[in-house]
XYZ file of C-alpha atoms in Angstrom:
248
model
C 8.578 -21.973 -16.897
C 7.413 -25.664 -17.056
C 8.528 -25.865 -20.586
C 11.718 -24.308 -19.942
C 10.926 -20.955 -21.961
C 11.553 -18.694 -18.971
C 13.695 -18.764 -15.732
C 11.669 -16.758 -13.333
C 8.203 -15.890 -12.937
C 6.513 -13.701 -10.473
C 2.784 -14.057 -9.377
C 0.732 -12.298 -6.914
C -0.116 -14.178 -3.826
C -1.906 -11.755 -1.266
C -3.260 -8.034 -1.494
C -3.484 -5.957 1.740
C -7.191 -5.126 0.962
C -8.553 -8.200 -1.006
C -6.897 -10.973 0.748
C -5.699 -13.838 -0.587
C -5.378 -14.418 -4.718
C -7.580 -16.893 -5.728
C -6.559 -20.253 -6.792
C -2.779 -19.641 -5.900
C -3.153 -22.016 -2.924
C -3.848 -24.600 -5.430
C -1.114 -23.700 -7.859
C 2.050 -23.688 -5.814
C 1.652 -27.080 -3.866
C 0.910 -29.020 -7.147
C 4.014 -27.437 -9.267
C 7.525 -28.369 -9.106
C 8.458 -24.831 -8.680
C 9.921 -23.194 -5.742
C 9.797 -19.939 -4.076
C 12.930 -18.252 -4.536
C 11.910 -14.804 -3.440
C 9.482 -12.063 -2.680
C 8.415 -8.654 -3.465
C 5.875 -6.347 -1.974
C 4.497 -3.878 -4.486
C 2.443 -0.699 -3.968
C -0.674 -0.834 -6.024
C -2.303 2.229 -7.717
C -5.469 2.385 -9.666
C -6.646 4.987 -12.045
C -10.381 5.193 -13.661
C -9.653 5.340 -17.572
C -12.127 6.272 -20.240
C -11.908 7.167 -24.122
C -10.455 10.829 -24.513
C -13.587 13.274 -23.942
C -15.419 11.058 -21.549
C -17.024 12.859 -18.246
C -17.040 10.590 -15.199
C -20.810 11.386 -14.944
C -21.151 9.200 -18.168
C -19.795 6.352 -17.111
C -21.911 3.341 -16.189
C -19.775 0.180 -16.189
C -16.414 -0.285 -14.826
C -14.151 -3.277 -15.998
C -11.107 -4.582 -14.554
C -9.749 -7.790 -12.837
C -12.056 -9.045 -9.801
C -9.071 -8.150 -7.351
C -8.775 -4.311 -8.881
C -12.614 -4.303 -8.655
C -12.445 -5.181 -4.986
C -9.908 -2.855 -3.763
C -11.792 0.190 -5.344
C -15.178 -0.530 -4.021
C -15.516 3.231 -2.515
C -15.463 4.629 -6.367
C -17.946 1.848 -7.446
C -20.150 2.674 -4.617
C -20.112 6.219 -5.006
C -20.734 6.656 -8.620
C -23.109 3.721 -8.827
C -21.112 1.928 -11.524
C -21.601 -1.803 -12.406
C -18.473 -3.999 -11.960
C -17.865 -5.959 -14.719
C -14.807 -8.725 -14.420
C -12.367 -8.631 -16.851
C -9.395 -11.251 -17.260
C -6.911 -8.609 -16.130
C -6.352 -4.926 -15.306
C -4.386 -3.824 -18.454
C -6.834 -5.912 -20.656
C -9.693 -4.115 -19.484
C -8.116 -0.820 -20.518
C -7.318 -2.357 -23.938
C -11.200 -3.370 -24.277
C -12.594 -0.115 -23.167
C -10.293 1.735 -25.956
C -11.649 -0.594 -28.599
C -15.206 -0.514 -27.590
C -14.634 3.437 -28.016
C -17.839 3.446 -25.659
C -18.232 6.634 -23.078
C -20.464 4.548 -20.689
C -17.546 2.122 -20.094
C -14.319 2.481 -18.200
C -11.461 0.525 -16.737
C -9.640 0.273 -13.586
C -6.007 0.012 -14.639
C -2.477 1.216 -13.531
C -1.538 4.826 -14.562
C 0.736 3.339 -17.530
C -2.171 1.644 -19.161
C -3.718 5.363 -20.082
C -0.842 6.288 -22.234
C -0.345 2.834 -23.664
C -3.911 2.517 -24.817
C -4.642 6.171 -25.550
C -7.202 6.684 -22.767
C -8.013 9.740 -20.395
C -7.611 9.483 -16.953
C -10.862 9.980 -15.434
C -9.932 9.634 -11.740
C -6.602 9.212 -10.179
C -5.628 6.950 -7.440
C -9.088 5.425 -6.442
C -7.812 2.486 -4.490
C -9.695 2.660 -1.176
C -6.470 2.179 0.779
C -3.513 4.235 0.076
C -1.467 1.781 1.712
C -2.870 -0.710 -0.893
C 0.105 -3.268 -1.344
C 0.211 -6.648 -3.146
C 2.929 -9.505 -2.175
C 4.293 -11.269 -5.060
C 6.540 -14.410 -5.092
C 8.980 -15.461 -7.041
C 9.020 -18.817 -8.798
C 11.986 -20.615 -10.126
C 12.651 -24.013 -11.310
C 15.631 -25.380 -8.411
C 16.514 -28.779 -7.216
C 17.243 -27.844 -3.833
C 17.058 -24.922 -1.160
C 19.651 -22.653 -0.296
C 21.654 -23.467 2.705
C 21.476 -21.206 5.916
C 24.741 -19.393 5.025
C 23.722 -18.696 1.361
C 20.976 -16.362 2.369
C 20.957 -13.013 5.125
C 19.669 -13.114 8.371
C 15.977 -12.340 7.832
C 14.607 -15.653 5.890
C 11.088 -16.738 5.324
C 10.158 -20.482 5.004
C 7.179 -21.157 3.233
C 5.124 -24.665 3.484
C 2.031 -26.657 3.245
C 0.843 -29.258 5.764
C -2.222 -31.260 6.311
C -3.244 -32.334 9.732
C -4.062 -35.700 10.862
C -8.030 -36.226 11.442
C -8.016 -35.948 15.317
C -9.390 -33.859 17.950
C -7.055 -30.507 18.484
C -4.541 -31.588 15.607
C -4.131 -28.060 14.068
C -3.581 -26.708 17.587
C -1.023 -29.176 18.560
C 0.732 -28.698 15.230
C 1.129 -25.190 15.488
C 1.944 -25.447 18.970
C 5.526 -26.138 18.077
C 5.876 -22.837 16.584
C 4.762 -21.293 19.658
C 6.961 -23.091 22.039
C 10.039 -22.779 20.232
C 9.658 -18.938 19.721
C 9.134 -19.002 15.732
C 7.015 -16.103 14.028
C 4.151 -17.435 11.940
C 3.375 -14.464 9.742
C 0.996 -16.209 7.403
C -1.986 -19.230 8.010
C -4.402 -19.768 5.342
C -6.474 -22.992 4.996
C -8.255 -24.471 1.952
C -9.981 -27.445 1.116
C -8.484 -30.386 -0.943
C -10.592 -31.301 -3.648
C -13.702 -30.010 -2.665
C -13.633 -32.471 0.422
C -14.495 -30.494 3.593
C -12.785 -33.274 5.623
C -9.397 -32.785 3.696
C -7.947 -29.327 4.770
C -4.393 -28.331 4.185
C -2.416 -24.862 5.263
C -0.233 -22.609 3.584
C 2.347 -21.260 6.054
C 4.846 -18.580 6.158
C 7.210 -18.423 9.087
C 10.113 -16.516 9.831
C 13.486 -18.425 9.774
C 15.498 -21.003 8.140
C 14.998 -24.947 8.565
C 18.513 -25.115 9.614
C 17.931 -22.873 12.299
C 17.598 -24.513 15.658
C 14.226 -23.416 16.657
C 12.643 -23.888 13.445
C 14.125 -27.365 13.042
C 12.560 -28.402 16.367
C 9.187 -26.730 15.387
C 9.237 -28.790 12.403
C 9.916 -31.696 14.262
C 7.053 -31.342 16.592
C 4.854 -30.589 13.446
C 5.583 -33.922 11.914
C 3.629 -35.835 14.927
C 0.526 -34.140 14.111
C 0.398 -33.861 10.180
C -0.175 -36.320 7.386
C 1.990 -34.287 4.754
C 4.563 -31.672 4.741
C 5.427 -29.656 1.416
C 8.128 -27.201 1.628
C 7.550 -24.412 -1.110
C 10.302 -22.071 -0.404
C 13.156 -20.590 1.634
C 14.213 -17.274 0.705
C 15.205 -13.982 1.626
C 12.614 -11.480 3.634
C 11.814 -8.629 1.511
C 12.869 -5.293 3.186
C 9.392 -3.994 3.009
C 8.636 -6.554 6.137
C 10.845 -4.658 8.483
C 8.801 -1.411 7.794
C 5.228 -2.292 7.856
C 3.365 -0.035 10.427
C 1.206 -1.533 12.804
C -2.762 -2.359 11.119
C -1.238 -2.099 7.978
C -3.926 -2.878 5.378
C -6.590 -3.114 8.166
C -9.697 -1.085 8.020
């Protein structure tokens, strides 16, 4: 996208079981790309092996680190050795190439047909509500105005608090007093320095809304830096998430 060869990109950012996708917190603030949308996808994994393999023969399971983390029950119950791969589909391709009945892949169902593998176990994810949130990125100059978006809007941003007592408490206070719902708050270290902490945040509302505008005004008093990442329509999935979704 940065080179102009693509107009949109979609990257995973959170999973209801495994949590934050590693390194995304570092990628988003350092790019000029903006978040222009989001998508929630129900994630399903099958255990795939070479044709003729019995589950009892499998010793190693290969997949992306997040897929392995989302299927821990299967790994534990069958005494499998988890091996990290670059991605789920890539692990299926490698299992097919190795042609070794002791190696299997955790991958989406379509990978079985794509690489000629046999399904040894279906829907092996730990939680039947296993869902990943993706954000859609685009090279946009500005954020959409309030009248260009529907009623339900998400605003994403990153901020760094001043190094003073109770700075985070005071920085977040404006969202509470103005009735702004914060749906995501995650901290991460800047350049490995424990004293330099940034926070990635999602809130409901548009910066032009009175409540959110006032909250940002208060935030400015207690922060050294605020970086807007995106203003975009909330995905319909948000309206139908049951209480405790993804919790165990």
